[in-house]
mmCIF file of C-alpha atoms in Angstrom:
data_model
loop_
_atom_site.group_PDB
_atom_site.id
_atom_site.type_symbol
_atom_site.label_atom_id
_atom_site.label_comp_id
_atom_site.label_asym_id
_atom_site.label_seq_id
_atom_site.Cartn_x
_atom_site.Cartn_y
_atom_site.Cartn_z
ATOM 1 C CA UNK A 1 0.332 -0.044 0.247
ATOM 2 C CA UNK A 2 1.154 3.732 -0.457
ATOM 3 C CA UNK A 3 0.438 6.416 2.096
ATOM 4 C CA UNK A 4 -0.360 10.059 0.639
ATOM 5 C CA UNK A 5 -0.778 13.049 3.159
ATOM 6 C CA UNK A 6 -1.905 16.324 1.434
ATOM 7 C CA UNK A 7 -1.238 18.734 3.860
ATOM 8 C CA UNK A 8 -3.632 22.480 4.056
ATOM 9 C CA UNK A 9 -3.760 25.073 6.673
ATOM 10 C CA UNK A 10 -7.539 24.014 7.658
ATOM 11 C CA UNK A 11 -7.666 20.345 6.472
ATOM 12 C CA UNK A 12 -5.328 16.979 6.626
ATOM 13 C CA UNK A 13 -6.191 14.886 3.816
ATOM 14 C CA UNK A 14 -5.206 10.356 3.480
ATOM 15 C CA UNK A 15 -5.087 9.074 1.169
ATOM 16 C CA UNK A 16 -4.462 5.230 1.147
ATOM 17 C CA UNK A 17 -3.214 3.695 -3.134
ATOM 18 C CA UNK A 18 -3.238 0.245 -4.391
ATOM 19 C CA UNK A 19 0.249 -0.308 -6.955
ATOM 20 C CA UNK A 20 -2.055 1.203 -9.619
ATOM 21 C CA UNK A 21 -2.777 3.397 -7.570
ATOM 22 C CA UNK A 22 -6.488 3.482 -7.130
ATOM 23 C CA UNK A 23 -8.017 5.419 -3.938
ATOM 24 C CA UNK A 24 -8.342 2.300 -1.351
ATOM 25 C CA UNK A 25 -9.700 4.668 1.530
ATOM 26 C CA UNK A 26 -9.128 8.272 1.894
ATOM 27 C CA UNK A 27 -10.717 10.709 5.312
ATOM 28 C CA UNK A 28 -9.664 14.122 7.080
ATOM 29 C CA UNK A 29 -8.092 15.964 10.068
ATOM 30 C CA UNK A 30 -7.976 19.007 11.008
ATOM 31 C CA UNK A 31 -5.120 20.770 10.830
ATOM 32 C CA UNK A 32 -2.645 22.653 13.652
ATOM 33 C CA UNK A 33 -1.559 24.720 11.811
ATOM 34 C CA UNK A 34 0.100 26.391 14.631
ATOM 35 C CA UNK A 35 1.360 24.053 16.587
ATOM 36 C CA UNK A 36 4.027 22.296 14.668
ATOM 37 C CA UNK A 37 4.712 18.671 17.621
ATOM 38 C CA UNK A 38 0.848 18.522 17.507
ATOM 39 C CA UNK A 39 0.490 18.852 13.669
ATOM 40 C CA UNK A 40 3.029 15.832 13.078
ATOM 41 C CA UNK A 41 1.841 13.877 15.718
ATOM 42 C CA UNK A 42 -1.580 13.959 14.347
ATOM 43 C CA UNK A 43 -0.152 12.641 10.979
ATOM 44 C CA UNK A 44 1.257 9.699 12.729
ATOM 45 C CA UNK A 45 -1.894 8.878 14.733
ATOM 46 C CA UNK A 46 -3.358 9.405 10.878
ATOM 47 C CA UNK A 47 -0.667 6.595 9.519
ATOM 48 C CA UNK A 48 -0.965 4.723 12.708
ATOM 49 C CA UNK A 49 -4.575 4.284 11.559
ATOM 50 C CA UNK A 50 -3.788 3.731 8.146
ATOM 51 C CA UNK A 51 -1.373 0.543 8.702
ATOM 52 C CA UNK A 52 -3.635 -0.890 11.305
ATOM 53 C CA UNK A 53 -6.849 -1.030 8.687
ATOM 54 C CA UNK A 54 -4.518 -2.371 6.419
ATOM 55 C CA UNK A 55 -2.212 -5.128 8.665
ATOM 56 C CA UNK A 56 0.501 -3.333 6.824
ATOM 57 C CA UNK A 57 3.108 -0.710 6.155
ATOM 58 C CA UNK A 58 2.812 1.160 3.112
ATOM 59 C CA UNK A 59 4.933 3.925 1.788
ATOM 60 C CA UNK A 60 4.321 7.036 2.689
ATOM 61 C CA UNK A 61 4.551 11.019 1.290
ATOM 62 C CA UNK A 62 3.606 14.374 2.031
ATOM 63 C CA UNK A 63 2.744 16.829 -0.188
ATOM 64 C CA UNK A 64 3.133 20.580 1.682
ATOM 65 C CA UNK A 65 2.229 24.200 0.933
ATOM 66 C CA UNK A 66 4.264 26.959 0.365
ATOM 67 C CA UNK A 67 7.938 26.887 -0.520
ATOM 68 C CA UNK A 68 10.543 23.761 0.812
ATOM 69 C CA UNK A 69 14.120 25.553 0.846
ATOM 70 C CA UNK A 70 17.184 24.264 0.922
ATOM 71 C CA UNK A 71 17.711 23.397 4.400
ATOM 72 C CA UNK A 72 14.832 21.148 4.168
ATOM 73 C CA UNK A 73 12.355 24.119 5.969
ATOM 74 C CA UNK A 74 8.950 25.955 4.691
ATOM 75 C CA UNK A 75 8.988 28.507 3.759
ATOM 76 C CA UNK A 76 5.377 31.184 2.892
ATOM 77 C CA UNK A 77 3.217 28.465 4.233
ATOM 78 C CA UNK A 78 -0.281 28.678 5.866
ATOM 79 C CA UNK A 79 1.618 26.083 8.236
ATOM 80 C CA UNK A 80 3.215 28.658 11.007
ATOM 81 C CA UNK A 81 4.377 25.777 12.946
ATOM 82 C CA UNK A 82 6.769 23.364 11.026
ATOM 83 C CA UNK A 83 8.138 27.486 10.061
ATOM 84 C CA UNK A 84 11.013 26.876 12.392
ATOM 85 C CA UNK A 85 11.438 22.872 12.067
ATOM 86 C CA UNK A 86 14.047 20.881 10.184
ATOM 87 C CA UNK A 87 11.314 18.956 8.042
ATOM 88 C CA UNK A 88 13.579 15.905 7.040
ATOM 89 C CA UNK A 89 14.984 15.113 10.810
ATOM 90 C CA UNK A 90 11.024 16.316 12.446
ATOM 91 C CA UNK A 91 9.720 13.465 10.097
ATOM 92 C CA UNK A 92 12.094 10.897 10.974
ATOM 93 C CA UNK A 93 11.374 10.931 14.334
ATOM 94 C CA UNK A 94 7.569 10.436 14.109
ATOM 95 C CA UNK A 95 7.533 7.443 11.461
ATOM 96 C CA UNK A 96 8.930 4.059 11.181
ATOM 97 C CA UNK A 97 9.996 3.835 7.817
ATOM 98 C CA UNK A 98 10.754 7.020 4.705
ATOM 99 C CA UNK A 99 9.419 9.798 4.048
ATOM 100 C CA UNK A 100 9.664 11.733 0.733
ATOM 101 C CA UNK A 101 7.841 15.394 1.322
ATOM 102 C CA UNK A 102 7.429 18.287 -1.478
ATOM 103 C CA UNK A 103 5.851 21.039 -2.389
ATOM 104 C CA UNK A 104 1.715 20.188 -2.824
ATOM 105 C CA UNK A 105 1.691 21.552 -6.528
ATOM 106 C CA UNK A 106 4.555 19.408 -7.717
ATOM 107 C CA UNK A 107 2.470 16.257 -5.726
ATOM 108 C CA UNK A 108 -0.272 17.438 -8.523
ATOM 109 C CA UNK A 109 1.538 17.530 -11.054
ATOM 110 C CA UNK A 110 3.017 14.004 -10.440
ATOM 111 C CA UNK A 111 -0.517 12.845 -10.143
ATOM 112 C CA UNK A 112 -1.462 14.110 -13.416
ATOM 113 C CA UNK A 113 1.478 12.694 -15.449
ATOM 114 C CA UNK A 114 0.388 9.286 -13.992
ATOM 115 C CA UNK A 115 -2.090 6.683 -14.685
ATOM 116 C CA UNK A 116 -5.416 8.139 -16.063
ATOM 117 C CA UNK A 117 -3.602 11.917 -16.293
ATOM 118 C CA UNK A 118 -4.758 14.998 -17.451
ATOM 119 C CA UNK A 119 -1.243 14.401 -19.102
ATOM 120 C CA UNK A 120 -0.165 10.533 -18.568
ATOM 121 C CA UNK A 121 2.661 9.869 -20.074
ATOM 122 C CA UNK A 122 3.878 12.847 -20.795
ATOM 123 C CA UNK A 123 8.030 13.292 -20.756
ATOM 124 C CA UNK A 124 7.651 17.338 -20.135
ATOM 125 C CA UNK A 125 4.539 19.042 -17.935
ATOM 126 C CA UNK A 126 3.474 21.670 -16.349
ATOM 127 C CA UNK A 127 0.818 21.670 -13.737
ATOM 128 C CA UNK A 128 -0.752 24.944 -13.036
ATOM 129 C CA UNK A 129 -2.875 25.648 -10.095
ATOM 130 C CA UNK A 130 -5.252 28.411 -9.395
ATOM 131 C CA UNK A 131 -7.578 27.695 -6.390
ATOM 132 C CA UNK A 132 -6.371 29.996 -3.427
ATOM 133 C CA UNK A 133 -3.328 30.528 -4.784
ATOM 134 C CA UNK A 134 -1.491 29.845 -7.620
ATOM 135 C CA UNK A 135 1.185 27.225 -7.066
ATOM 136 C CA UNK A 136 3.212 25.588 -10.012
ATOM 137 C CA UNK A 137 5.323 22.222 -10.399
ATOM 138 C CA UNK A 138 6.879 20.388 -12.933
ATOM 139 C CA UNK A 139 7.938 17.143 -15.208
ATOM 140 C CA UNK A 140 11.487 18.146 -17.250
ATOM 141 C CA UNK A 141 12.244 15.016 -19.240
ATOM 142 C CA UNK A 142 10.296 12.538 -17.259
ATOM 143 C CA UNK A 143 11.269 13.620 -13.619
ATOM 144 C CA UNK A 144 10.098 16.348 -11.036
ATOM 145 C CA UNK A 145 11.630 19.197 -11.604
ATOM 146 C CA UNK A 146 13.132 20.707 -7.697
ATOM 147 C CA UNK A 147 15.872 22.855 -8.371
ATOM 148 C CA UNK A 148 18.296 25.296 -6.704
ATOM 149 C CA UNK A 149 16.236 26.654 -3.279
ATOM 150 C CA UNK A 150 13.052 24.548 -4.197
ATOM 151 C CA UNK A 151 11.388 27.667 -5.491
ATOM 152 C CA UNK A 152 11.331 26.211 -9.563
ATOM 153 C CA UNK A 153 7.889 26.072 -10.746
ATOM 154 C CA UNK A 154 6.259 28.617 -8.304
ATOM 155 C CA UNK A 155 4.847 31.033 -10.879
ATOM 156 C CA UNK A 156 2.784 32.898 -8.570
ATOM 157 C CA UNK A 157 4.976 34.434 -7.518
ATOM 158 C CA UNK A 158 6.346 35.500 -10.985
ATOM 159 C CA UNK A 159 5.660 39.845 -10.633
ATOM 160 C CA UNK A 160 2.709 41.545 -12.964
ATOM 161 C CA UNK A 161 4.854 43.134 -16.231
ATOM 162 C CA UNK A 162 4.890 46.330 -16.834
ATOM 163 C CA UNK A 163 2.038 45.950 -20.030
ATOM 164 C CA UNK A 164 -0.386 44.286 -18.599
ATOM 165 C CA UNK A 165 -0.529 46.901 -14.944
ATOM 166 C CA UNK A 166 -0.593 49.320 -17.511
ATOM 167 C CA UNK A 167 -2.868 48.072 -19.710
ATOM 168 C CA UNK A 168 -5.591 47.172 -17.309
ATOM 169 C CA UNK A 169 -4.643 50.030 -14.391
ATOM 170 C CA UNK A 170 -3.564 47.792 -11.889
ATOM 171 C CA UNK A 171 -2.083 48.596 -9.014
ATOM 172 C CA UNK A 172 1.400 46.383 -7.631
ATOM 173 C CA UNK A 173 -0.796 44.948 -4.685
ATOM 174 C CA UNK A 174 1.853 43.310 -1.652
ATOM 175 C CA UNK A 175 1.706 39.944 -1.536
ATOM 176 C CA UNK A 176 2.089 37.688 1.279
ATOM 177 C CA UNK A 177 5.298 36.015 0.162
ATOM 178 C CA UNK A 178 6.452 39.557 1.337
ATOM 179 C CA UNK A 179 6.830 40.914 -2.767
ATOM 180 C CA UNK A 180 4.910 43.459 -4.331
ATOM 181 C CA UNK A 181 3.242 42.586 -7.515
ATOM 182 C CA UNK A 182 2.906 38.624 -7.955
ATOM 183 C CA UNK A 183 0.522 37.069 -10.622
ATOM 184 C CA UNK A 184 -0.842 35.123 -7.171
ATOM 185 C CA UNK A 185 -2.388 38.605 -7.004
ATOM 186 C CA UNK A 186 -3.596 38.715 -9.185
ATOM 187 C CA UNK A 187 -5.129 35.271 -11.147
ATOM 188 C CA UNK A 188 -5.177 32.959 -7.931
ATOM 189 C CA UNK A 189 -9.580 32.856 -6.948
ATOM 190 C CA UNK A 190 -8.817 35.492 -4.751
ATOM 191 C CA UNK A 191 -6.968 37.624 -7.374
ATOM 192 C CA UNK A 192 -10.529 37.357 -9.445
ATOM 193 C CA UNK A 193 -12.644 39.245 -6.818
ATOM 194 C CA UNK A 194 -9.474 41.395 -6.447
ATOM 195 C CA UNK A 195 -9.552 42.164 -9.692
ATOM 196 C CA UNK A 196 -13.628 41.969 -10.367
ATOM 197 C CA UNK A 197 -13.800 44.628 -7.365
ATOM 198 C CA UNK A 198 -11.342 46.640 -9.344
ATOM 199 C CA UNK A 199 -13.716 47.264 -12.047
ATOM 200 C CA UNK A 200 -15.988 48.711 -9.570
ATOM 201 C CA UNK A 201 -17.839 45.317 -8.849
ATOM 202 C CA UNK A 202 -18.326 43.861 -5.055
ATOM 203 C CA UNK A 203 -18.169 40.261 -4.114
ATOM 204 C CA UNK A 204 -16.174 38.249 -0.988
ATOM 205 C CA UNK A 205 -15.811 34.795 -2.904
ATOM 206 C CA UNK A 206 -15.167 34.147 -6.403
ATOM 207 C CA UNK A 207 -18.759 32.184 -6.875
ATOM 208 C CA UNK A 208 -19.961 35.609 -6.408
ATOM 209 C CA UNK A 209 -18.237 37.737 -9.756
ATOM 210 C CA UNK A 210 -18.856 34.297 -11.314
ATOM 211 C CA UNK A 211 -22.708 34.544 -10.462
ATOM 212 C CA UNK A 212 -22.516 38.330 -11.969
ATOM 213 C CA UNK A 213 -20.377 37.133 -15.404
ATOM 214 C CA UNK A 214 -22.781 34.858 -15.837
ATOM 215 C CA UNK A 215 -25.939 36.658 -15.686
ATOM 216 C CA UNK A 216 -24.165 39.844 -18.221
ATOM 217 C CA UNK A 217 -23.097 41.811 -15.478
ATOM 218 C CA UNK A 218 -20.344 44.192 -17.004
ATOM 219 C CA UNK A 219 -17.509 44.934 -14.449
ATOM 220 C CA UNK A 220 -17.240 40.824 -14.121
ATOM 221 C CA UNK A 221 -16.700 40.235 -18.099
ATOM 222 C CA UNK A 222 -13.799 42.958 -17.832
ATOM 223 C CA UNK A 223 -12.802 41.324 -14.529
ATOM 224 C CA UNK A 224 -12.680 37.545 -16.840
ATOM 225 C CA UNK A 225 -11.154 39.471 -19.907
ATOM 226 C CA UNK A 226 -8.335 40.806 -17.802
ATOM 227 C CA UNK A 227 -8.111 37.316 -15.662
ATOM 228 C CA UNK A 228 -7.729 34.950 -18.417
ATOM 229 C CA UNK A 229 -4.984 37.562 -20.506
ATOM 230 C CA UNK A 230 -2.714 37.506 -16.894
ATOM 231 C CA UNK A 231 -3.028 33.875 -16.514
ATOM 232 C CA UNK A 232 -2.289 33.231 -20.751
ATOM 233 C CA UNK A 233 1.168 35.389 -20.495
ATOM 234 C CA UNK A 234 2.095 34.234 -17.412
ATOM 235 C CA UNK A 235 2.128 30.623 -19.496
ATOM 236 C CA UNK A 236 3.307 31.780 -22.138
ATOM 237 C CA UNK A 237 6.126 32.666 -20.131
ATOM 238 C CA UNK A 238 6.391 29.355 -19.039
ATOM 239 C CA UNK A 239 5.779 28.080 -22.020
ATOM 240 C CA UNK A 240 9.429 30.108 -23.341
ATOM 241 C CA UNK A 241 11.074 28.942 -20.477
ATOM 242 C CA UNK A 242 10.013 25.178 -20.442
ATOM 243 C CA UNK A 243 8.903 23.988 -23.037
ATOM 244 C CA UNK A 244 6.288 21.950 -21.527
ATOM 245 C CA UNK A 245 3.970 19.382 -24.020
ATOM 246 C CA UNK A 246 0.650 19.990 -21.671
ATOM 247 C CA UNK A 247 0.253 22.629 -19.334
ATOM 248 C CA UNK A 248 -2.386 20.911 -16.273
ATOM 249 C CA UNK A 249 -4.942 23.653 -14.587
ATOM 250 C CA UNK A 250 -5.745 22.151 -11.141
ATOM 251 C CA UNK A 251 -7.478 24.217 -7.874
ATOM 252 C CA UNK A 252 -10.772 25.258 -7.601
ATOM 253 C CA UNK A 253 -11.087 27.502 -11.307
ATOM 254 C CA UNK A 254 -10.481 24.423 -13.526
ATOM 255 C CA UNK A 255 -13.588 23.073 -12.167
ATOM 256 C CA UNK A 256 -15.124 26.284 -14.607
ATOM 257 C CA UNK A 257 -14.862 24.869 -17.919
ATOM 258 C CA UNK A 258 -15.715 28.840 -19.770
ATOM 259 C CA UNK A 259 -12.077 29.399 -17.741
ATOM 260 C CA UNK A 260 -9.793 26.032 -19.182
ATOM 261 C CA UNK A 261 -10.832 26.621 -22.513
ATOM 262 C CA UNK A 262 -10.404 30.233 -22.976
ATOM 263 C CA UNK A 263 -6.440 29.896 -22.069
ATOM 264 C CA UNK A 264 -5.533 28.397 -24.663
ATOM 265 C CA UNK A 265 -5.750 31.310 -27.357
ATOM 266 C CA UNK A 266 -4.899 33.354 -24.628
ATOM 267 C CA UNK A 267 -1.148 31.571 -24.458
ATOM 268 C CA UNK A 268 -0.957 32.096 -28.588
ATOM 269 C CA UNK A 269 -1.292 35.610 -27.578
ATOM 270 C CA UNK A 270 1.500 36.448 -25.898
ATOM 271 C CA UNK A 271 3.695 33.628 -28.250
ATOM 272 C CA UNK A 272 5.872 34.672 -31.497
ATOM 273 C CA UNK A 273 4.592 32.824 -34.718
ATOM 274 C CA UNK A 274 5.696 29.124 -35.298
ATOM 275 C CA UNK A 275 5.751 28.136 -31.496
ATOM 276 C CA UNK A 276 5.092 24.566 -30.783
ATOM 277 C CA UNK A 277 1.551 24.937 -28.308
ATOM 278 C CA UNK A 278 1.413 22.909 -25.278
ATOM 279 C CA UNK A 279 -2.543 21.784 -24.914
ATOM 280 C CA UNK A 280 -3.827 22.927 -22.088
ATOM 281 C CA UNK A 281 -6.198 20.427 -20.051
ATOM 282 C CA UNK A 282 -8.316 20.368 -16.214
ATOM 283 C CA UNK A 283 -6.937 18.100 -13.833
ATOM 284 C CA UNK A 284 -8.216 14.401 -14.590
ATOM 285 C CA UNK A 285 -8.365 13.730 -10.898
ATOM 286 C CA UNK A 286 -9.445 17.441 -9.334
ATOM 287 C CA UNK A 287 -8.749 17.766 -5.737
ATOM 288 C CA UNK A 288 -8.238 14.143 -5.021
ATOM 289 C CA UNK A 289 -4.893 14.778 -7.732
ATOM 290 C CA UNK A 290 -2.171 16.455 -4.670
ATOM 291 C CA UNK A 291 -3.458 13.292 -1.744
ATOM 292 C CA UNK A 292 -1.988 11.073 -5.131
ATOM 293 C CA UNK A 293 0.852 12.554 -6.341
ATOM 294 C CA UNK A 294 2.408 12.708 -2.271
ATOM 295 C CA UNK A 295 1.515 8.653 -2.030
ATOM 296 C CA UNK A 296 3.434 9.025 -5.688
ATOM 297 C CA UNK A 297 5.857 10.482 -4.233
ATOM 298 C CA UNK A 298 6.425 7.919 -1.459
ATOM 299 C CA UNK A 299 6.416 5.241 -3.548
ATOM 300 C CA UNK A 300 9.107 7.172 -5.603
ATOM 301 C CA UNK A 301 7.104 6.944 -8.909
ATOM 302 C CA UNK A 302 8.788 9.554 -11.626
ATOM 303 C CA UNK A 303 11.243 10.927 -9.371
#
């Protein structure tokens, strides 16, 4: 058996998978985000339950938010209890088996190039998460791209271009990472709400924007056009750097088929003629993809 755990700011999800990466069981528990030792103890308890239920010890992989630096510490994540802990050493103290861990966005694309994924079998692929944040991960020559300092794939922290800022009269907003003008502030779910307000709309959630857009609200339509254009420009930059054969869109906004359908054209507008276009597709595995990718990571699949 193979266990994958997705550790979020509010919930922990553990999935149990067989050798064909079919899910056998899953459950969730609340995340004690501010208390590192309590969080590690909860993870260990969940794994112990999985072992007892399956009658064997499974391999283990963790998907974590934020950036994991070269020293094995968590950076820019909404898990304050883990930020000061050396993860590799701390995890080895709590589990009686090897533990693989990585950014949750990398776990996502690892799953999507696996069996049944939206980019199954691709050796060059990029996973773009559009949810509460905007994370990413890359597969290059069939392997996860980590990079120096663990920053590879963080497309959400590329800067808003001067041309886009001028085109839509957008201010440079402060980002939680400490920088200003990061794309995440404009292209994530909360970012879309920010755009809607910028153009004169009123909303607290992306669902409110969507209802207004469906009703033909001019501010909602302008926010949509700006949003898709910004994503297209960012993914064009990713394409110039990594040349993926497929870009898989995940996160809550990937469930809006109209948004995903417009991205290939938006991407193409920011590429020069003759460039091989990647196919842009929505995640086939949805919210389960990150958990499965963590399990695959723990088993050493495609790494």
